[in-house]
Amino acid sequence: AVATVWALGGFYSSLGPALVRLVAPDAPQAARGMVFFTLSATAALTVWTLRRRAPRATLTGGGLAVLPAAALTLTGLHGAGLPAVYGGAALAGIAFGAVSQGAMRMLLASLAERDRAATLAAYYILSYLSMSLPAIAAGAATQRYGLGATAHAYAIGAAVLAPAALATLNATRRRTPDAATSH
C-alpha cells in the first residue's frame, strides 16, 4: 500500500503538469504545478484529520481511494477536463495521507524503540524508490508511447496494486499468533 501511494504521488509529480497542459492547453502555467500541490496539500490535511483514527482502518480507507483517484484523473483525458484531473489529485492526496499515516502508525506500534530508526530509514527508502523509479520509467515511456498511453498505464498500474495491497493486509489480519503456533 505504501509503495502504491508513493508511486501515485510520483505520477502526479512527474506527469501531472504535462497532463494539465494536455487537458487544458490554455490554462495558466501555474495550473500545471498546482496539480501536485493539490495532492500534497490534501495529503497533509488528511494526515492531520486522521491522526486519532485507528491505523488499520485509516490505511484501508486510503487504499480504497486509489482506484477512484486514478479513474477520476484519467476521465480528465477523456473530456472531463481539469476538474477531473484536480479531483483525482485531491483524492490521491487523501489516499497518500491515509495510507502513509496508517502504515507508519501500524509499523511503529509493532516495534521496540531501538528498532524504529532503522525501520523508518527502510520505510523511506522504499517510499522514495516507489515514487522515483516509476516516474523515471514513465518519463522514458512518454518519449516512446506518448503522454496519454503512459498516463493510462501508470494510473492503471497503481490502481491494480491497491487492491492487492489491501488483500495482503486483510490476509495478515486473519492470521493470529494463536493460529500460527497451533499448526
Rosetta silent file (secondary structure, phi, psi, omega in degrees, C-alpha in Angstrom):
SEQUENCE: AVATVWALGGFYSSLGPALVRLVAPDAPQAARGMVFFTLSATAALTVWTLRRRAPRATLTGGGLAVLPAAALTLTGLHGAGLPAVYGGAALAGIAFGAVSQGAMRMLLASLAERDRAATLAAYYILSYLSMSLPAIAAGAATQRYGLGATAHAYAIGAAVLAPAALATLNATRRRTPDAATSH
SCORE:     score description
SCORE:     0.000 S_00000001
   1 L     0.000  -40.765  178.472    0.000    0.000    0.000 S_00000001
   2 H   -62.957  -47.022  179.281    2.845    2.371    0.814 S_00000001
   3 H   -60.850  -37.606 -179.199    4.573    1.641   -2.496 S_00000001
   4 H   -63.945  -49.322 -176.530    1.278    2.173   -4.323 S_00000001
   5 H   -72.056  -31.903  176.495    0.501    5.609   -2.910 S_00000001
   6 H   -70.821  -35.841  174.615    4.070    6.821   -3.263 S_00000001
   7 H   -64.020  -39.525  176.990    4.052    5.632   -6.881 S_00000001
   8 H   -63.836  -39.016  174.295    0.781    7.515   -7.321 S_00000001
   9 H   -60.707  -39.841  175.985    2.457   10.597   -5.840 S_00000001
  10 H   -63.997  -33.217  176.518    5.213   10.146   -8.410 S_00000001
  11 H   -59.370  -49.893 -177.424    2.554   10.021  -11.120 S_00000001
  12 H   -72.846  -33.008  179.883    1.239   13.470  -10.210 S_00000001
  13 H   -75.252  -32.353 -177.438    4.661   14.989   -9.611 S_00000001
  14 H   -92.730  -45.806 -176.470    6.126   13.714  -12.874 S_00000001
  15 L   -99.732  -17.222 -176.270    3.212   13.568  -15.316 S_00000001
  16 H   -53.028  -51.159 -179.940    0.727   15.907  -13.617 S_00000001
  17 H   -60.790  -38.918  178.275    1.956   19.183  -15.149 S_00000001
  18 H   -69.316  -35.364  176.570    2.022   17.656  -18.640 S_00000001
  19 H   -62.948  -43.121  177.981   -1.463   16.200  -18.109 S_00000001
  20 H   -59.936  -44.870  179.141   -2.774   19.632  -17.189 S_00000001
  21 H   -62.846  -39.120  179.764   -1.196   21.073  -20.331 S_00000001
  22 H   -67.077  -43.587 -176.657   -2.681   18.246  -22.441 S_00000001
  23 H   -75.005  -38.060 -177.164   -6.170   18.583  -20.967 S_00000001
  24 L  -137.368   80.175 -175.586   -6.216   22.399  -20.883 S_00000001
  25 L   -60.781  -23.888 -178.664   -3.537   23.854  -23.164 S_00000001
  26 L   -93.000    0.141  179.508   -4.707   27.405  -22.496 S_00000001
  27 L   -66.684  149.848  178.339   -4.619   27.100  -18.703 S_00000001
  28 L   -59.022  150.705 -178.510   -2.110   29.351  -16.926 S_00000001
  29 H   -58.013  -34.319  179.411    1.315   27.829  -16.399 S_00000001
  30 H   -61.435  -27.162  179.641    0.800   27.925  -12.621 S_00000001
  31 H   -63.630  -26.562 -179.207   -2.076   25.469  -13.049 S_00000001
  32 H   -66.713  -46.482  179.402    0.440   22.835  -14.089 S_00000001
  33 H   -74.477  -21.945 -178.024    2.289   22.848  -10.779 S_00000001
  34 H   -67.845  -20.292 -179.229   -0.909   23.166   -8.788 S_00000001
  35 H   -66.279  -42.148  177.750   -1.867   19.568   -9.562 S_00000001
  36 H   -74.618  -34.128  174.579    0.942   18.206   -7.380 S_00000001
  37 H   -59.953  -40.706  179.157    0.323   20.937   -4.802 S_00000001
  38 H   -58.958  -47.353  177.686   -3.294   19.740   -4.659 S_00000001
  39 H   -60.241  -48.360 -175.773   -2.154   16.194   -3.889 S_00000001
  40 H   -64.659  -44.434 -179.456    0.386   17.360   -1.294 S_00000001
  41 H   -66.178  -40.863  178.572   -1.953   19.757    0.488 S_00000001
  42 H   -66.588  -38.654  177.324   -4.746   17.200    0.601 S_00000001
  43 H   -61.766  -45.797  179.870   -2.343   14.564    1.918 S_00000001
  44 H   -61.968  -44.064  178.654   -1.171   16.869    4.706 S_00000001
  45 H   -63.664  -39.014  178.353   -4.736   17.746    5.657 S_00000001
  46 H   -64.143  -44.813  178.424   -5.665   14.049    5.638 S_00000001
  47 H   -57.985  -45.524 -179.103   -2.778   13.121    7.926 S_00000001
  48 H   -65.716  -42.990 -177.275   -3.837   15.805   10.391 S_00000001
  49 H   -66.004  -37.361 -174.593   -7.525   14.885   10.184 S_00000001
  50 L   -96.468   11.296 -172.837   -6.963   11.147   10.683 S_00000001
  51 L   -61.273  -21.442 -178.835   -4.279   11.392   13.354 S_00000001
  52 L  -110.521    6.345  178.963   -6.530    9.857   16.023 S_00000001
  53 L   -84.065  160.265  178.898   -8.258    7.226   13.890 S_00000001
  54 L   -62.443  130.125 -174.316   -7.408    3.529   14.016 S_00000001
  55 H   -60.791  -41.538 -178.630   -4.333    2.952   11.825 S_00000001
  56 H   -65.070  -42.457  178.339   -5.586   -0.174   10.036 S_00000001
  57 H   -66.096  -37.978  178.138   -8.886    1.472    9.132 S_00000001
  58 H   -63.241  -47.306  179.089   -7.026    4.595    8.005 S_00000001
  59 H   -62.263  -44.090 -179.817   -4.708    2.552    5.807 S_00000001
  60 H   -63.118  -46.426  178.408   -7.608    0.550    4.369 S_00000001
  61 H   -59.968  -41.561  177.841   -9.654    3.659    3.600 S_00000001
  62 H   -64.553  -41.394  177.905   -6.695    5.252    1.881 S_00000001
  63 H   -62.225  -36.481  178.269   -6.070    2.130   -0.160 S_00000001
  64 H   -68.491  -22.216 -178.964   -9.696    2.128   -1.276 S_00000001
  65 H   -81.610  -12.812 -176.439   -9.307    5.706   -2.547 S_00000001
  66 H   -64.713  -48.514 -177.022   -6.512    4.836   -5.008 S_00000001
  67 H   -60.375  -51.780  178.345   -8.710    3.295   -7.706 S_00000001
  68 H   -65.160  -29.129  177.223  -11.245    6.143   -7.919 S_00000001
  69 H   -63.786  -48.006  179.275   -8.397    8.696   -7.775 S_00000001
  70 H   -64.081  -43.963 -178.880   -6.710    7.148  -10.793 S_00000001
  71 H   -62.974  -42.792 -179.364  -10.016    6.706  -12.633 S_00000001
  72 H   -63.470  -43.723  178.456  -11.092   10.285  -11.995 S_00000001
  73 H   -61.297  -43.948 -179.025   -7.806   11.665  -13.260 S_00000001
  74 H   -66.384  -28.175  175.785   -7.985    9.555  -16.400 S_00000001
  75 H   -64.987  -24.609  175.238  -11.501   10.814  -17.121 S_00000001
  76 H   -61.623  -31.180  177.646   -9.869   14.207  -17.434 S_00000001
  77 H   -76.707  -14.468 -176.301   -8.094   12.873  -20.529 S_00000001
  78 H  -113.640   32.728  172.029  -11.423   11.766  -21.963 S_00000001
  79 H   107.966  -14.929 -178.675  -13.312   15.027  -21.878 S_00000001
  80 H   -76.523  -18.295  171.661  -13.990   15.702  -18.208 S_00000001
  81 L    78.409 -162.933 -175.383  -11.189   18.291  -18.180 S_00000001
  82 H   -60.163  -37.985  178.916   -9.267   19.971  -15.389 S_00000001
  83 H   -56.802  -37.518  179.108  -11.859   19.449  -12.634 S_00000001
  84 H   -69.497  -41.396  179.473  -11.422   15.691  -13.041 S_00000001
  85 H   -62.703  -46.417  179.413   -7.623   15.919  -13.062 S_00000001
  86 H   -69.911  -36.178  176.067   -7.624   18.089   -9.946 S_00000001
  87 H   -63.901  -40.599  176.384  -10.324   15.974   -8.283 S_00000001
  88 H   -63.944  -39.942  177.848   -8.252   12.872   -8.950 S_00000001
  89 H   -64.303  -40.564  178.575   -5.191   14.592   -7.487 S_00000001
  90 H   -65.252  -43.349  178.340   -7.156   15.563   -4.374 S_00000001
  91 H   -66.210  -37.012  175.232   -8.468   12.036   -3.947 S_00000001
  92 H   -63.999  -35.510  176.105   -4.950   10.688   -4.500 S_00000001
  93 H   -64.398  -39.352  175.969   -3.783   13.046   -1.750 S_00000001
  94 H   -62.151  -45.798  178.261   -6.372   11.578    0.593 S_00000001
  95 H   -60.066  -47.053 -178.430   -5.128    8.089   -0.306 S_00000001
  96 H   -59.427  -50.022 -178.592   -1.498    9.151    0.131 S_00000001
  97 H   -64.680  -43.530 -177.412   -2.084   10.763    3.517 S_00000001
  98 H   -67.901  -46.285 -179.683   -4.286    7.990    4.876 S_00000001
  99 H   -65.726  -44.753 -179.929   -2.068    5.107    3.777 S_00000001
 100 H   -60.650  -46.259  179.257    1.109    6.846    4.921 S_00000001
 101 H   -62.430  -50.271 -177.456   -0.426    7.718    8.295 S_00000001
 102 H   -64.169  -45.697 -178.739   -1.959    4.284    8.868 S_00000001
 103 H   -64.003  -44.714 -178.902    1.090    2.306    7.733 S_00000001
 104 H   -62.000  -45.115 -179.227    3.516    4.401    9.747 S_00000001
 105 H   -67.174  -40.000  177.533    1.460    4.112   12.916 S_00000001
 106 H   -64.373  -43.594 -177.939    0.937    0.361   12.484 S_00000001
 107 H   -64.226  -49.942 -176.457    4.611   -0.187   11.792 S_00000001
 108 H   -67.963  -32.430  179.928    5.943    1.882   14.672 S_00000001
 109 H   -66.674  -24.995 -176.907    3.492    0.429   17.183 S_00000001
 110 L   -90.115   -0.115 -173.526    4.817   -3.059   16.497 S_00000001
 111 L  -109.914  150.413  168.606    8.489   -2.171   17.065 S_00000001
 112 L   -72.282  151.014 -176.599   10.750   -1.839   20.044 S_00000001
 113 H   -55.948  -36.451 -177.595   12.067    1.704   20.376 S_00000001
 114 H   -67.317  -20.096 -177.883   15.604    0.634   19.480 S_00000001
 115 H   -95.917   -4.759 -172.329   14.407   -0.682   16.083 S_00000001
 116 H   -69.665  -41.191 -177.017   12.433    2.373   14.999 S_00000001
 117 H   -63.128  -46.798 -179.934   15.210    4.435   13.405 S_00000001
 118 H   -65.270  -38.633  179.919   16.416    1.634   11.126 S_00000001
 119 H   -67.819  -41.108  177.145   12.852    0.715   10.211 S_00000001
 120 H   -63.415  -38.682  177.077   11.973    4.319    9.385 S_00000001
 121 H   -61.372  -44.954  178.213   15.065    4.545    7.187 S_00000001
 122 H   -64.499  -39.380  177.798   13.968    1.414    5.317 S_00000001
 123 H   -58.055  -46.974 -177.575   10.408    2.769    5.080 S_00000001
 124 H   -74.427  -28.653  173.245   11.604    5.966    3.430 S_00000001
 125 H   -63.739  -48.129  176.579   13.991    4.138    1.096 S_00000001
 126 H   -58.013  -45.775 -176.676   11.040    2.021   -0.076 S_00000001
 127 H   -61.339  -50.518 -176.320    8.841    5.114   -0.325 S_00000001
 128 H   -72.560  -30.982  172.516   11.186    7.239   -2.381 S_00000001
 129 H   -66.803  -38.643  178.514   12.150    4.352   -4.662 S_00000001
 130 H   -66.162  -27.655  177.842    8.435    3.694   -5.165 S_00000001
 131 H   -83.446  -43.390 -169.851    7.971    7.319   -6.147 S_00000001
 132 H   -84.756  -42.015 -175.917   11.040    7.832   -8.292 S_00000001
 133 H   -63.192  -46.753  175.983   11.578    4.616  -10.235 S_00000001
 134 H   -64.133  -34.284  178.991    8.083    4.501  -11.796 S_00000001
 135 H   -66.323  -39.503  176.941    8.316    8.242  -12.534 S_00000001
 136 H   -64.973  -44.986  177.950   11.634    7.752  -14.338 S_00000001
 137 H   -61.584  -38.558  178.790   10.170    4.839  -16.297 S_00000001
 138 H   -65.180  -38.819  177.388    7.130    6.975  -17.142 S_00000001
 139 H   -60.670  -43.378  177.978    9.365    9.724  -18.470 S_00000001
 140 H   -67.360  -41.880 -179.576   11.076    7.242  -20.769 S_00000001
 141 H   -65.459  -34.112  178.815    7.759    5.655  -21.782 S_00000001
 142 H   -61.190  -38.058  178.463    6.290    9.053  -22.604 S_00000001
 143 H   -64.007  -35.033 -176.048    9.009    9.564  -25.180 S_00000001
 144 H   -91.371  -40.894 -171.938    8.176    6.261  -26.846 S_00000001
 145 H  -110.631   -9.386 -178.925    4.410    5.811  -26.343 S_00000001
 146 L    93.842  160.487 -176.292    3.131    9.324  -25.697 S_00000001
 147 H   -66.626  -44.211 -177.311    1.718   11.000  -22.632 S_00000001
 148 H   -61.114  -49.456 -179.323   -1.817    9.630  -22.885 S_00000001
 149 H   -64.730  -40.734  179.797   -0.804    5.968  -23.153 S_00000001
 150 H   -66.117  -42.852  178.779    1.822    6.335  -20.439 S_00000001
 151 H   -61.155  -42.221  178.095   -0.607    8.090  -18.089 S_00000001
 152 H   -62.225  -48.534 -178.933   -3.144    5.311  -18.601 S_00000001
 153 H   -61.972  -43.321 -178.407   -0.602    2.553  -17.960 S_00000001
 154 H   -64.817  -50.001 -177.758    0.824    4.303  -14.886 S_00000001
 155 H   -64.867  -40.425  178.914   -2.546    5.090  -13.304 S_00000001
 156 H   -67.115  -38.807  176.765   -3.923    1.626  -14.030 S_00000001
 157 H   -58.802  -46.222  178.162   -0.782    0.048  -12.590 S_00000001
 158 H   -64.834  -40.471 -179.180   -1.207    1.951   -9.336 S_00000001
 159 H   -65.558  -32.139  178.352   -4.926    1.163   -9.275 S_00000001
 160 H   -74.547  -35.260 -179.666   -4.222   -2.571   -9.667 S_00000001
 161 H   -67.944  -31.895 -176.395   -1.635   -2.579   -6.883 S_00000001
 162 H   -61.063  -50.676  178.296   -4.018   -1.055   -4.335 S_00000001
 163 H   -62.681  -34.454  177.057   -6.469   -3.999   -4.128 S_00000001
 164 H   -62.773  -42.445  178.674   -3.521   -6.409   -3.989 S_00000001
 165 H   -64.665  -41.873  179.945   -2.092   -4.470   -1.048 S_00000001
 166 H   -67.451  -36.556  176.567   -5.451   -4.419    0.723 S_00000001
 167 H   -63.386  -40.425  177.985   -5.897   -8.173    0.165 S_00000001
 168 H   -65.503  -43.145  177.672   -2.471   -8.748    1.706 S_00000001
 169 H   -60.991  -43.211  179.496   -3.344   -6.505    4.647 S_00000001
 170 H   -64.962  -38.230  178.621   -6.596   -8.370    5.120 S_00000001
 171 H   -65.630  -37.546  178.837   -4.783  -11.725    4.982 S_00000001
 172 H   -70.506  -26.855  178.487   -2.349  -10.631    7.680 S_00000001
 173 H   -68.743  -35.936 -178.028   -5.281   -9.594    9.830 S_00000001
 174 H   -71.256  -28.460  178.996   -6.730  -13.094    9.682 S_00000001
 175 L   -78.525  125.293  177.740   -3.504  -14.678   10.866 S_00000001
 176 L  -115.368  159.329  177.443   -3.269  -14.540   14.631 S_00000001
 177 H   -56.143  -36.924 -179.812   -0.371  -15.607   16.848 S_00000001
 178 H   -65.610  -42.206 -179.500   -2.523  -18.494   18.148 S_00000001
 179 H   -67.669  -36.537 -179.022   -3.265  -19.756   14.622 S_00000001
 180 H   -68.996  -33.949 -177.310    0.381  -19.504   13.615 S_00000001
 181 H   -88.501  -16.393 -176.693    1.597  -21.515   16.600 S_00000001
 182 H   -81.617  -10.280 -178.250   -1.149  -24.170   16.529 S_00000001
 183 L   -95.294    0.000    0.000   -0.009  -25.669   13.192 S_00000001
